[in-house]
mmCIF file of C-alpha atoms and ligand atoms in Angstrom:
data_model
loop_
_atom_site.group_PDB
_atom_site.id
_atom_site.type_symbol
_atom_site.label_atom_id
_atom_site.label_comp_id
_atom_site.label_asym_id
_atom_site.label_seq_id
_atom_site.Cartn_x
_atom_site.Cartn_y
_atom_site.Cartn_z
ATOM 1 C CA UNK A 97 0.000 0.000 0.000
ATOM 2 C CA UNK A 98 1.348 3.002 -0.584
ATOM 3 C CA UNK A 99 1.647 6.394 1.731
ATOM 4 C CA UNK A 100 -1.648 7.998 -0.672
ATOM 5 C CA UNK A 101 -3.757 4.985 -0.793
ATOM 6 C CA UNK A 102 -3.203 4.757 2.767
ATOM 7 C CA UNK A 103 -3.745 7.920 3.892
ATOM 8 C CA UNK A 104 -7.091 7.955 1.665
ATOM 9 C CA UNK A 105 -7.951 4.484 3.427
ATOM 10 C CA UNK A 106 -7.337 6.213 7.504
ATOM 11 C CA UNK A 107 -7.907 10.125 7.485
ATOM 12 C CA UNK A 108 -9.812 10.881 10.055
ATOM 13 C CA UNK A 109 -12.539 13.605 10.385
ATOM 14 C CA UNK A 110 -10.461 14.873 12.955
ATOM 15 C CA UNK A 111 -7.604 15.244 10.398
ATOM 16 C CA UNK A 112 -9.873 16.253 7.363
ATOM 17 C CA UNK A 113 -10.756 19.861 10.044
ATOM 18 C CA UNK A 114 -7.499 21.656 9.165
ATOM 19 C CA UNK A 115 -4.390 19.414 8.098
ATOM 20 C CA UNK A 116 -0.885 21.164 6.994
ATOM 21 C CA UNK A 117 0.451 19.710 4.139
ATOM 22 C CA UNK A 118 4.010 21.147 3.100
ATOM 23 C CA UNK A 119 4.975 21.061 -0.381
ATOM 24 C CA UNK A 120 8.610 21.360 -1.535
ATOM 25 C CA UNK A 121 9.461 22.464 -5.037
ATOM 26 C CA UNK A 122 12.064 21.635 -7.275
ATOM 27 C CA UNK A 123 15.585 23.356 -7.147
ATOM 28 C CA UNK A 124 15.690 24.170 -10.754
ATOM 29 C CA UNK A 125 12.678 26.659 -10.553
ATOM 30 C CA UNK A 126 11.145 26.701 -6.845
ATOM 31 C CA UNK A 127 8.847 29.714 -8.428
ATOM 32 C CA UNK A 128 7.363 27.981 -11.179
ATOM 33 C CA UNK A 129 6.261 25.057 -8.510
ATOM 34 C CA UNK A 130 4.494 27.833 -6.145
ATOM 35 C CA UNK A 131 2.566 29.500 -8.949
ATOM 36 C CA UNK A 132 1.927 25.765 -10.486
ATOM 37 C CA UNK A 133 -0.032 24.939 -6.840
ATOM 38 C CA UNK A 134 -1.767 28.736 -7.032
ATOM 39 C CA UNK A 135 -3.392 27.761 -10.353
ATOM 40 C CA UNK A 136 -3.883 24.171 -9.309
ATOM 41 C CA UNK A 137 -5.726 25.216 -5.944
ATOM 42 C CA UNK A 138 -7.429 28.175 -7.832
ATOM 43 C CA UNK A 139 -8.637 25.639 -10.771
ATOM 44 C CA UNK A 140 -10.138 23.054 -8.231
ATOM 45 C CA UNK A 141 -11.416 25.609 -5.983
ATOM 46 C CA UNK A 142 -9.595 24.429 -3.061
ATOM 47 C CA UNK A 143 -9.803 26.785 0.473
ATOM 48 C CA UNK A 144 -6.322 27.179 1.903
ATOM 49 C CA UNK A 145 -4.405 29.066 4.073
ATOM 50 C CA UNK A 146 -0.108 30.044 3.106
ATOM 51 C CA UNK A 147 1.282 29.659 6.657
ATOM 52 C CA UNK A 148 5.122 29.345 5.476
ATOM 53 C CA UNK A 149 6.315 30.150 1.912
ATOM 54 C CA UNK A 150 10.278 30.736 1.846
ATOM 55 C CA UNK A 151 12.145 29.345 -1.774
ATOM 56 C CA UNK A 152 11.374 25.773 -2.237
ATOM 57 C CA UNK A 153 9.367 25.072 0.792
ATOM 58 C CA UNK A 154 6.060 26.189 1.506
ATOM 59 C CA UNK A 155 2.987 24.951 3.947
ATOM 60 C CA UNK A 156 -0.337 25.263 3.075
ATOM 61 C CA UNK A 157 -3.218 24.467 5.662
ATOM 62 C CA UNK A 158 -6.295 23.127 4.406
ATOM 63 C CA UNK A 159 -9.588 23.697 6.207
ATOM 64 C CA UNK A 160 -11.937 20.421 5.403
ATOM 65 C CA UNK A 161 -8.976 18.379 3.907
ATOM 66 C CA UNK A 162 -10.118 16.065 0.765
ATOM 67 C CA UNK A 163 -8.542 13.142 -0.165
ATOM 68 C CA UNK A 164 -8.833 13.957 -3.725
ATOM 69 C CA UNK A 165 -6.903 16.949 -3.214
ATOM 70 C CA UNK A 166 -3.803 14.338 -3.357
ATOM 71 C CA UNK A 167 -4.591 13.475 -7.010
ATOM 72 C CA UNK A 168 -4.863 17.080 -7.935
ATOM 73 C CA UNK A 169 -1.729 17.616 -6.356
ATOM 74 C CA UNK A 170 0.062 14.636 -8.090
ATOM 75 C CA UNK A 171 -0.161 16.919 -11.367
ATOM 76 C CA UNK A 172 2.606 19.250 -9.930
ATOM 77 C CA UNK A 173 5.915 19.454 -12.190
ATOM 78 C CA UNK A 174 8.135 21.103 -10.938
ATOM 79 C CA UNK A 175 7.497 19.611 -6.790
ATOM 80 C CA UNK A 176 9.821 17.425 -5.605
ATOM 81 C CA UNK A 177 7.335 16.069 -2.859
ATOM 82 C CA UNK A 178 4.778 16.969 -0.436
ATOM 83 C CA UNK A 179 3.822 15.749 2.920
ATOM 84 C CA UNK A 180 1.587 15.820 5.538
ATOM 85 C CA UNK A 181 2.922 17.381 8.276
ATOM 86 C CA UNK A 182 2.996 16.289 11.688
ATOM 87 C CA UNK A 183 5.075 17.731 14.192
ATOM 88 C CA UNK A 184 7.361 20.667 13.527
ATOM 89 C CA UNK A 185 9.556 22.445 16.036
ATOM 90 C CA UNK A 186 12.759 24.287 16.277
ATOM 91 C CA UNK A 187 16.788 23.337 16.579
ATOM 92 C CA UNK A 188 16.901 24.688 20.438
ATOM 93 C CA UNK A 189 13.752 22.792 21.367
ATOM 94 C CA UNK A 190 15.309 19.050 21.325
ATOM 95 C CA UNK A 191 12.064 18.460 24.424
ATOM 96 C CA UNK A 192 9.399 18.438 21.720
ATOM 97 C CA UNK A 193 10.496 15.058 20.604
ATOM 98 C CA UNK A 194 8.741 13.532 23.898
ATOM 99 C CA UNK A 195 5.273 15.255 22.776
ATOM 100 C CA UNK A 196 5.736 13.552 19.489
ATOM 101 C CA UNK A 197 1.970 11.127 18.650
ATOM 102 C CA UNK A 198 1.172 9.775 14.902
ATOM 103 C CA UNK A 199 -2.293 8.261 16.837
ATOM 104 C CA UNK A 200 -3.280 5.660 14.743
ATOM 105 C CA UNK A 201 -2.812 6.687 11.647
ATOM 106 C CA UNK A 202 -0.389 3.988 11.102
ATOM 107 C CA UNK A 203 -2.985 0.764 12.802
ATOM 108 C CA UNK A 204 -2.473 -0.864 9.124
ATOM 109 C CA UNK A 205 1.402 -0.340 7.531
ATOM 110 C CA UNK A 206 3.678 -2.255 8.770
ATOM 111 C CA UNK A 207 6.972 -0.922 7.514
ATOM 112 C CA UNK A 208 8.572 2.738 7.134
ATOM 113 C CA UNK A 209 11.312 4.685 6.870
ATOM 114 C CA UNK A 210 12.378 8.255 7.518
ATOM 115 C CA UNK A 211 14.460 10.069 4.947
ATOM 116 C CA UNK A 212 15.562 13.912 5.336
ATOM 117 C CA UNK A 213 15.532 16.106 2.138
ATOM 118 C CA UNK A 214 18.364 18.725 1.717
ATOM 119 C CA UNK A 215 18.154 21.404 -0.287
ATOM 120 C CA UNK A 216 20.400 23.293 0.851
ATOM 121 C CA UNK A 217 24.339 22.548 2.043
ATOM 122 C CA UNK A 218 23.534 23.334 5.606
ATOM 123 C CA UNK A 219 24.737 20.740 8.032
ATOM 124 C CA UNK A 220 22.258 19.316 11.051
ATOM 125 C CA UNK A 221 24.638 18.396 13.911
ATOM 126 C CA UNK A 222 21.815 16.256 14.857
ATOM 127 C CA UNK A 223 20.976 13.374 13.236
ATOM 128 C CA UNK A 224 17.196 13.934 13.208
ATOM 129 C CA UNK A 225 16.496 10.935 10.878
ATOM 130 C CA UNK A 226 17.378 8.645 13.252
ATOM 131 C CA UNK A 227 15.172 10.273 16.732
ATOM 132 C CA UNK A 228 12.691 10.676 14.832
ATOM 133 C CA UNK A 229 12.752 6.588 13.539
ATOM 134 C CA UNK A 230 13.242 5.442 16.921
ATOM 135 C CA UNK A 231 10.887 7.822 19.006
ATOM 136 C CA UNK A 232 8.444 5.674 15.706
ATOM 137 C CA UNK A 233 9.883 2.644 16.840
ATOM 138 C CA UNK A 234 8.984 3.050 20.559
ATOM 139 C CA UNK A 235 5.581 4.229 19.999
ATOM 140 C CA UNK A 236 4.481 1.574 17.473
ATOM 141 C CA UNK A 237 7.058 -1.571 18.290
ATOM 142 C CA UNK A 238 5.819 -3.514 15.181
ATOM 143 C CA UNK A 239 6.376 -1.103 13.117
ATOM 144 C CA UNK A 240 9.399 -2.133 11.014
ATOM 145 C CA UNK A 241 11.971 -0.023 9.538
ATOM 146 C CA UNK A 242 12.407 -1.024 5.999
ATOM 147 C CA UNK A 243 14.710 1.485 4.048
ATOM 148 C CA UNK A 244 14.313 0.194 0.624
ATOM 149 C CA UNK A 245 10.887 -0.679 0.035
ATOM 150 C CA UNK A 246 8.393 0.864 3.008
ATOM 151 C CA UNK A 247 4.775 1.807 3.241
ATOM 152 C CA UNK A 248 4.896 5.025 5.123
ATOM 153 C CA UNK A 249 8.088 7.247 4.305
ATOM 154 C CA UNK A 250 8.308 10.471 7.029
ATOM 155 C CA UNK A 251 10.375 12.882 5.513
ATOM 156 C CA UNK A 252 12.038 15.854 7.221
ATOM 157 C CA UNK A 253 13.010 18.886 6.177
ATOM 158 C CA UNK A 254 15.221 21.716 7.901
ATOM 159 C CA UNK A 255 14.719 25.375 6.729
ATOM 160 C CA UNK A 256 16.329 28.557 8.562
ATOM 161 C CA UNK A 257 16.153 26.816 12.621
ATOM 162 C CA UNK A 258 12.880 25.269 11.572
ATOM 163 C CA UNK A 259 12.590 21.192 11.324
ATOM 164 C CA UNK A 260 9.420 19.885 9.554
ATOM 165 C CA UNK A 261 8.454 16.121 9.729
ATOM 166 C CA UNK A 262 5.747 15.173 7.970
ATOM 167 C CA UNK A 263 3.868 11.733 5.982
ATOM 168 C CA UNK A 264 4.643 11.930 2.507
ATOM 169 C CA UNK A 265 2.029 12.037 0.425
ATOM 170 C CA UNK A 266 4.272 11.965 -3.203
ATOM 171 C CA UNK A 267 4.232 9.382 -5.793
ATOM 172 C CA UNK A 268 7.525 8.972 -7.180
ATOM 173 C CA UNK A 269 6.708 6.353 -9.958
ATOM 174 C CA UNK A 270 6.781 7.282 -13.580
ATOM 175 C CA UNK A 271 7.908 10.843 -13.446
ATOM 176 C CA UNK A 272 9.716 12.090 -16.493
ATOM 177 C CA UNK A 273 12.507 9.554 -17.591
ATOM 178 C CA UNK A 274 10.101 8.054 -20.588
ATOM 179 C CA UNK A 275 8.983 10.697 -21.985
ATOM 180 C CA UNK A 276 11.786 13.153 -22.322
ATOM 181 C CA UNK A 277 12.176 14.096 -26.236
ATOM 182 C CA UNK A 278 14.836 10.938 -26.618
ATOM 183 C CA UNK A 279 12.788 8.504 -24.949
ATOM 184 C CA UNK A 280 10.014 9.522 -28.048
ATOM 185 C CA UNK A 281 9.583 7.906 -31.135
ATOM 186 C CA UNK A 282 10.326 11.553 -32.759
ATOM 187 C CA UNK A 283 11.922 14.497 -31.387
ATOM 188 C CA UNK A 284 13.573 17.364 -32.753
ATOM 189 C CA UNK A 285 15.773 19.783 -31.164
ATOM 190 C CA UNK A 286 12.980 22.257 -30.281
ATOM 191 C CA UNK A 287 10.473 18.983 -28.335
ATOM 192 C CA UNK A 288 10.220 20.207 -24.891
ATOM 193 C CA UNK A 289 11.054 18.160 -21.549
ATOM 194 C CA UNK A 290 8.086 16.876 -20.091
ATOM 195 C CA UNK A 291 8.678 18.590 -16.708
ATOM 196 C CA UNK A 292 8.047 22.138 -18.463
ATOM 197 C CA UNK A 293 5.450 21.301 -20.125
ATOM 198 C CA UNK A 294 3.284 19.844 -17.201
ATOM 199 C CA UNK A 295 4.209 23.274 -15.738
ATOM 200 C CA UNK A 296 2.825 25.252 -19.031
ATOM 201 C CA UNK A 297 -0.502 23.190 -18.599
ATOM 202 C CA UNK A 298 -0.747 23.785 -14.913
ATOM 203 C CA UNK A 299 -0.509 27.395 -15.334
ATOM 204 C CA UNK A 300 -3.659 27.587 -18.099
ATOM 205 C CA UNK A 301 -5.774 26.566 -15.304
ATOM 206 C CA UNK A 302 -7.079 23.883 -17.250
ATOM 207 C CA UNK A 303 -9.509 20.740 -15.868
ATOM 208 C CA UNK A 304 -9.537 17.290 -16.648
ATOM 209 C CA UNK A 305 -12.185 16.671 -19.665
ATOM 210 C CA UNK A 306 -11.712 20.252 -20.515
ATOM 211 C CA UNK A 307 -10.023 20.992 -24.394
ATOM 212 C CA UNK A 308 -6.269 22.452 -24.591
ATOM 213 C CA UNK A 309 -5.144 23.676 -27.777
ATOM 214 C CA UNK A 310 -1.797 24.653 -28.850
ATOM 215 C CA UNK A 311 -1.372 26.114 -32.143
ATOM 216 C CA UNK A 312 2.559 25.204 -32.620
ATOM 217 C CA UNK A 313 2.917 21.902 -31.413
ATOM 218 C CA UNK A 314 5.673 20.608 -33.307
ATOM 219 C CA UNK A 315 6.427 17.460 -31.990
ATOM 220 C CA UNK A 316 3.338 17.426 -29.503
ATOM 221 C CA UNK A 317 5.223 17.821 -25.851
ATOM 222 C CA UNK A 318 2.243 19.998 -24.511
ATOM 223 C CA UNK A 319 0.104 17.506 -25.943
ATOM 224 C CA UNK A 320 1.296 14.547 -24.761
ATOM 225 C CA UNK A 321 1.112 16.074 -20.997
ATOM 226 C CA UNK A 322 -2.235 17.349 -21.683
ATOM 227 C CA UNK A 323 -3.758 14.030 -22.125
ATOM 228 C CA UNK A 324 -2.205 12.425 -19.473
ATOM 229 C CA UNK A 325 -3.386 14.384 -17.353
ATOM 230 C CA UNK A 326 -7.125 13.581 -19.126
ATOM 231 C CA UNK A 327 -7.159 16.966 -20.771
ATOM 232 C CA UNK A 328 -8.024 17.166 -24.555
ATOM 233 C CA UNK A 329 -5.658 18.831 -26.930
ATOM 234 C CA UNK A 330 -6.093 19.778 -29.972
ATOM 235 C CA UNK A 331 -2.619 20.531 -31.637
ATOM 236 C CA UNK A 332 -1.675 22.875 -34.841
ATOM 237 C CA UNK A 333 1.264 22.478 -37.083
ATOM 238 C CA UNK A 334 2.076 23.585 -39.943
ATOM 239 C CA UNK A 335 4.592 20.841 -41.501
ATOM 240 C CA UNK A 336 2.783 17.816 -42.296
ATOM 241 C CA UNK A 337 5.578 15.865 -41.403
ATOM 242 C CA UNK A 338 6.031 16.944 -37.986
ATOM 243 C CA UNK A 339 2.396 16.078 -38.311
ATOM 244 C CA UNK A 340 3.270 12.898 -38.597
ATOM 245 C CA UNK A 341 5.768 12.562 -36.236
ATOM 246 C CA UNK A 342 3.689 14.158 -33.479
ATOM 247 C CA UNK A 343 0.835 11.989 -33.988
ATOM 248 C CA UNK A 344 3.479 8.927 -33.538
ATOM 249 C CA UNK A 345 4.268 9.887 -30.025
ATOM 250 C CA UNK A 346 0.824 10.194 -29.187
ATOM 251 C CA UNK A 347 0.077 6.807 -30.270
ATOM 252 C CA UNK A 348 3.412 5.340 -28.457
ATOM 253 C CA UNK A 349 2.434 6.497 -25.371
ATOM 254 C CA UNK A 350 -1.193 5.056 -26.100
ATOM 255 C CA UNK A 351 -2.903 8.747 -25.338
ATOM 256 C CA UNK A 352 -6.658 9.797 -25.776
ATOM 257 C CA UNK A 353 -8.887 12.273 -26.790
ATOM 258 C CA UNK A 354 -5.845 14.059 -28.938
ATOM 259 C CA UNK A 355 -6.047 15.573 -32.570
ATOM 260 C CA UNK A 356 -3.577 16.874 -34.861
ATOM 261 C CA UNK A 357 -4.122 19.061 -37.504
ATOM 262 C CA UNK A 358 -1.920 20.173 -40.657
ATOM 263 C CA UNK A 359 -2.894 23.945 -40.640
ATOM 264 C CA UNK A 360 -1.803 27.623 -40.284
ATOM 265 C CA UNK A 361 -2.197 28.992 -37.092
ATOM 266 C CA UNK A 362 -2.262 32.997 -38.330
ATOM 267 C CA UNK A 363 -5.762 31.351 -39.373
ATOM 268 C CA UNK A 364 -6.740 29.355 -36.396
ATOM 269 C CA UNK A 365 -9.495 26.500 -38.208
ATOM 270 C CA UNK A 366 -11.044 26.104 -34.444
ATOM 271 C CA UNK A 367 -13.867 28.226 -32.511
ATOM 272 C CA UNK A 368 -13.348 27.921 -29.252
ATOM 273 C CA UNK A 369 -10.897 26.053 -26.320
ATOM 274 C CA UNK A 370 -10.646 26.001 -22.448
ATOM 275 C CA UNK A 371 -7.336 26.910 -22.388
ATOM 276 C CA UNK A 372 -4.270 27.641 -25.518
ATOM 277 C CA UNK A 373 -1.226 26.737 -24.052
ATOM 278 C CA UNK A 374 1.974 26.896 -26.923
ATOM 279 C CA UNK A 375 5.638 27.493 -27.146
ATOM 280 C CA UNK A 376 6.126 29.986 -29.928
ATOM 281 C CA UNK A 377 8.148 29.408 -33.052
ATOM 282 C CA UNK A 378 11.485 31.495 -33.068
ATOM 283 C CA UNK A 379 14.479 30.972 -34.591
ATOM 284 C CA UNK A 380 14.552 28.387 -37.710
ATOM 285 C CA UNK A 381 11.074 27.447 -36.638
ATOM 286 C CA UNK A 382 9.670 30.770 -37.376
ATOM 287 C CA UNK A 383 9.732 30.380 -41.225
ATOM 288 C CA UNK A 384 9.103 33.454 -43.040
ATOM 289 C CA UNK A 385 5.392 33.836 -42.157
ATOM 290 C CA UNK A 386 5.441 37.102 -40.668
ATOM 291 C CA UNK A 387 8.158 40.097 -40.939
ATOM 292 C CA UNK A 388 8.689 40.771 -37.035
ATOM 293 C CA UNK A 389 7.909 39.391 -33.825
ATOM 294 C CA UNK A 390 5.848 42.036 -32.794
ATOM 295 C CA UNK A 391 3.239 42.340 -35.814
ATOM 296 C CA UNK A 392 2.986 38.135 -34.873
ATOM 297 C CA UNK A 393 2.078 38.738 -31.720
ATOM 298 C CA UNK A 394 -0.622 41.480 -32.406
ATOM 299 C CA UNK A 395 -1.597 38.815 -34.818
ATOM 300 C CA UNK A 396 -1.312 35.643 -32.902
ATOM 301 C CA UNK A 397 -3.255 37.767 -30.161
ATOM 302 C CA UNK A 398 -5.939 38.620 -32.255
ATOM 303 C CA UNK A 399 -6.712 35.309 -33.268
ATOM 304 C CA UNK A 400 -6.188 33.213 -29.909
ATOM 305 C CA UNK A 401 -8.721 35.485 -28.247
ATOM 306 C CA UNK A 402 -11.247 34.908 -30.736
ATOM 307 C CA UNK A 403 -11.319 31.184 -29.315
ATOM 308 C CA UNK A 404 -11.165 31.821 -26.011
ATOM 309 C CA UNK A 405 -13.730 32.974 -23.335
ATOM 310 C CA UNK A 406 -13.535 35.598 -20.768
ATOM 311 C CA UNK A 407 -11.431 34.223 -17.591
ATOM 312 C CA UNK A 408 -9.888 31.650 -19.683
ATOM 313 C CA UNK A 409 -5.786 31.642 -20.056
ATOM 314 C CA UNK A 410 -3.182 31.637 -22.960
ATOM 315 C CA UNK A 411 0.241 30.289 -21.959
ATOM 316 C CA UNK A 412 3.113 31.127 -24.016
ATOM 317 C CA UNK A 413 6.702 30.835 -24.240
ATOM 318 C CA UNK A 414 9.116 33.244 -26.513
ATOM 319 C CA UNK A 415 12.700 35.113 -25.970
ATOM 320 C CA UNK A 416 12.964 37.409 -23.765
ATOM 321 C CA UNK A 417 14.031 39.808 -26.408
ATOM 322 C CA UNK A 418 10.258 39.804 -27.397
ATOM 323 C CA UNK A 419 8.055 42.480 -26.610
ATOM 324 C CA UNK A 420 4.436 41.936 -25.374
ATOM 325 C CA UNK A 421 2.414 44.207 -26.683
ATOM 326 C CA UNK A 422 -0.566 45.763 -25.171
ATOM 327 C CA UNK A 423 -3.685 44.813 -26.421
ATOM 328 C CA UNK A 424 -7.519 45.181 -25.021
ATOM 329 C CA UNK A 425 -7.573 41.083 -25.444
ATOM 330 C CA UNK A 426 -5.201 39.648 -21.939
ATOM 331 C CA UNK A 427 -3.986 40.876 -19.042
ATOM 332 C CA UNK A 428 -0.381 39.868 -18.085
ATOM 333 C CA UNK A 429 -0.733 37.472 -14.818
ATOM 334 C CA UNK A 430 2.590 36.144 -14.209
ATOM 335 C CA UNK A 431 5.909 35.908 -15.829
ATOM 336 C CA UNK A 432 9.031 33.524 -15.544
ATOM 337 C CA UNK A 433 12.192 33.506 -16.858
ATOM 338 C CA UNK A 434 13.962 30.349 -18.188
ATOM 339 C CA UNK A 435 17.870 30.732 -19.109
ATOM 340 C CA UNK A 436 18.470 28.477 -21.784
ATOM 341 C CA UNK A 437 22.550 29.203 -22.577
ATOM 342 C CA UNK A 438 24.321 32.495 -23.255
ATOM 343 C CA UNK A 439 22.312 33.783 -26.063
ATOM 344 C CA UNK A 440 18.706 32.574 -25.253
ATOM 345 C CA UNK A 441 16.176 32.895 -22.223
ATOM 346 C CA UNK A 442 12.823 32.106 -22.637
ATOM 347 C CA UNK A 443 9.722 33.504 -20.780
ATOM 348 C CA UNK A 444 6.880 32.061 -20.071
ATOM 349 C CA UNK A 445 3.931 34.389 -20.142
ATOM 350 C CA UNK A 446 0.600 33.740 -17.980
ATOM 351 C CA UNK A 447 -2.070 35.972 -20.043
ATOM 352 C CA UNK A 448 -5.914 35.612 -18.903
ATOM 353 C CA UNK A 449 -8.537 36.741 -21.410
ATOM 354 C CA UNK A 450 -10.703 39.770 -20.460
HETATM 355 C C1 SAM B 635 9.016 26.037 -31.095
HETATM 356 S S1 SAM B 635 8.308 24.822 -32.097
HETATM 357 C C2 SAM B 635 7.202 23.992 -31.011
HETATM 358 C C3 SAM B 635 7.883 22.955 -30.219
HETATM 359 C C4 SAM B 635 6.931 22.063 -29.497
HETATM 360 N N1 SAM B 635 6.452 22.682 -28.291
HETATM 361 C C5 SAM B 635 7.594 20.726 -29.190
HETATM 362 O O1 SAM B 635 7.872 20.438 -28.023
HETATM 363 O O2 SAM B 635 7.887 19.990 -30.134
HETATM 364 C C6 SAM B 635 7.197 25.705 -33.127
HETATM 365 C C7 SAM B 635 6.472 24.871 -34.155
HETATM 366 O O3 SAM B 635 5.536 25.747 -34.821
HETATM 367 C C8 SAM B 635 5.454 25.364 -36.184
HETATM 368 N N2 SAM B 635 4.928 26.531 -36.941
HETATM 369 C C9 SAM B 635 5.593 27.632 -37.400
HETATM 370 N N3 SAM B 635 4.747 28.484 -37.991
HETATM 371 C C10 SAM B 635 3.509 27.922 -37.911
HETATM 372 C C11 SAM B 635 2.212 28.324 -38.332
HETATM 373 N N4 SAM B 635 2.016 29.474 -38.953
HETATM 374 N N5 SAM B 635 1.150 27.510 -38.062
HETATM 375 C C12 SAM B 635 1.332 26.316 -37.413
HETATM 376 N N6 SAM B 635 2.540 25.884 -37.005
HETATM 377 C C13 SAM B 635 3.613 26.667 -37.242
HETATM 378 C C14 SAM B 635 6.881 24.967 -36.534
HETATM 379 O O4 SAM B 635 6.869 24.092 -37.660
HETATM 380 C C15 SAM B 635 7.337 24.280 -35.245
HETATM 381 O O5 SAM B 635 7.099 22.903 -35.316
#
């Protein structure tokens, strides 16, 4: 059983009335994980208090605690894990340990194991890991430590004087490694990771059932995390061979609900999506369509808000060097900044139709 199922099977009412779950984000781009959960507990409508946000850590408490909330959660790129916590206190208060009560959440596993995350080089002169697994051990005798394979893994994590132990709550199975553009029946330098485009898709605000559309899809990375995560995407591209090749990796990974069309996004052939999420084409991509990036914008503009309705969002990635221009269509909600190498860093743009 794992810690999710598990937790789903035991949460008590007591538990559901306000539980703190922390969340801690990946190193690469601790940012992009925050705003990711914003738009994922905006999208499901989730109530939640911030108690803690400081670079890749941040607790959340949740009044009325759902178990579904873990699934929504699972969608998360760029989160390295997230727990629930249960007992936090600080370096110069070693007597909280004795205080320290899972009740019985833990009646049914039977083996566990308590791992510390590091993010940072700072050095714990005490070895936390190892209290906290045998203050377990005393409380719960048949509890076995088992430090490859357990059901229940309590993570701990030290920020500032601060030391958080919580349940986690994270699925680490099938993250990224087989889908990453060379794991793909066809890839070309351009294909995103998989990791950024979750992220992309995250920040659209889309829902499950709900239809995605991204007018450059080249070799169909949005796509392919679009459907996974049971969205459907409709994808634009102008090469039919690309065509082709994008519709392969949609089929290789055995995906739904997709379609791919050969077309020409300056004339969008669709009426209306949830959500256009895209990666712009710069560069080689660009062809000769249009004579600067500015007048494609205004253009591209122009025709992604005739598909979209009011409160919906357009994602978009380009070069910094672009300019945004102002138009009566989106408001600018959020921008981040990816550094590519010395002469390229992309920004992702977070527009919301009004
Ligand atoms: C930056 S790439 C997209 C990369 C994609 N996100 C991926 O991971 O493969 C831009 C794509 O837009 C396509 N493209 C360029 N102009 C287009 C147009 N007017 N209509 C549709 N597609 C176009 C290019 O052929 C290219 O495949």
């Amino acid at each position: 059983m794992t810690s999710l199922q598990f937790l789903q099977n035991t949460l008590k009412q007591s538990d559901k009335e306000l539980t703190k779950v922390f969340f801690i984000f990946s190193g690469d781009f601790p940012k992009l994980g925050y705003s990711e959960l914003k738009a994922i507990l905006e999208i499901y409508n989730i109530d939640y208090k911030v108690l803690c946000i400081e670079n890749q850590f941040c607790l959340i408490s949740f009044k009325n605690f759902n178990e579904k909330y873990l699934i929504f959660f699972k969608r998360l790129a760029y989160c390295k894990t997230f727990a629930q916590l249960i007992l936090s206190f600080s370096e110069d208060e070693s007597e909280s340990f004795m205080t320290f009560s899972i009740h019985d959440l833990f009646n049914s596993a039977k083996s566990f194991a308590v791992r510390r995350i590091s993010v940072n080089t700072k050095k714990l002169n005490i070895n936390y890991e190892s209290i906290i697994g045998s203050k377990i051990k005393q409380l719960y005798p048949k509890f076995i430590v088992n430090l490859n394979d357990p059901e229940l893994i309590f993570i701990i994590f030290c920020i500032n004087d601060s030391i958080f132990v919580g349940l986690e709550l994270y699925d680490h199975s099938n993250r990224w490694n087989d889908r990453r553009p060379r794991s793909r029946p066809f890839f070309l330098p351009f294909s995103l990771y998989p990791k950024l485009s979750r992220a992309l898709v995250n920040l659209s605000r889309i829902k499950e059932e709900q239809m995605l559309i991204d007018p450059f899809c080249g070799t169909g990375s949005i796509g392919i995390e679009s459907c996974m995560m049971n969205v459907n995407f409709i994808g634009i591209e102008l090469k039919h061979w690309i065509c082709i090749g994008a519709s392969k990796n949609f089929s290789h990974f055995n995906l739904k609900n997709w379609f791919i069309s050969q077309a020409d996004s300056l004339k969008i052939p669709l009426y209306e999506a949830n959500s256009v999420v895209t990666d712009l084409p710069y560069g080689i991509t660009s062809s000769n369509l249009y004579k600067n990036h500015e007048d494609f914008l205004i253009y591209i503009f122009h025709e992604i808000s005739s598909i979209l309705h009011k409160g919906s969002f357009f994602v978009f990635m380009c070069p910094k060097s672009w300019k945004i221009p102002d138009t009566n269509y989106f408001i600018l909600v959020e921008k981040h900044e990816i550094y590519v190498h010395r002469n390229l860093t992309r920004v992702i743009n977070v527009l919301k139709r009004c």
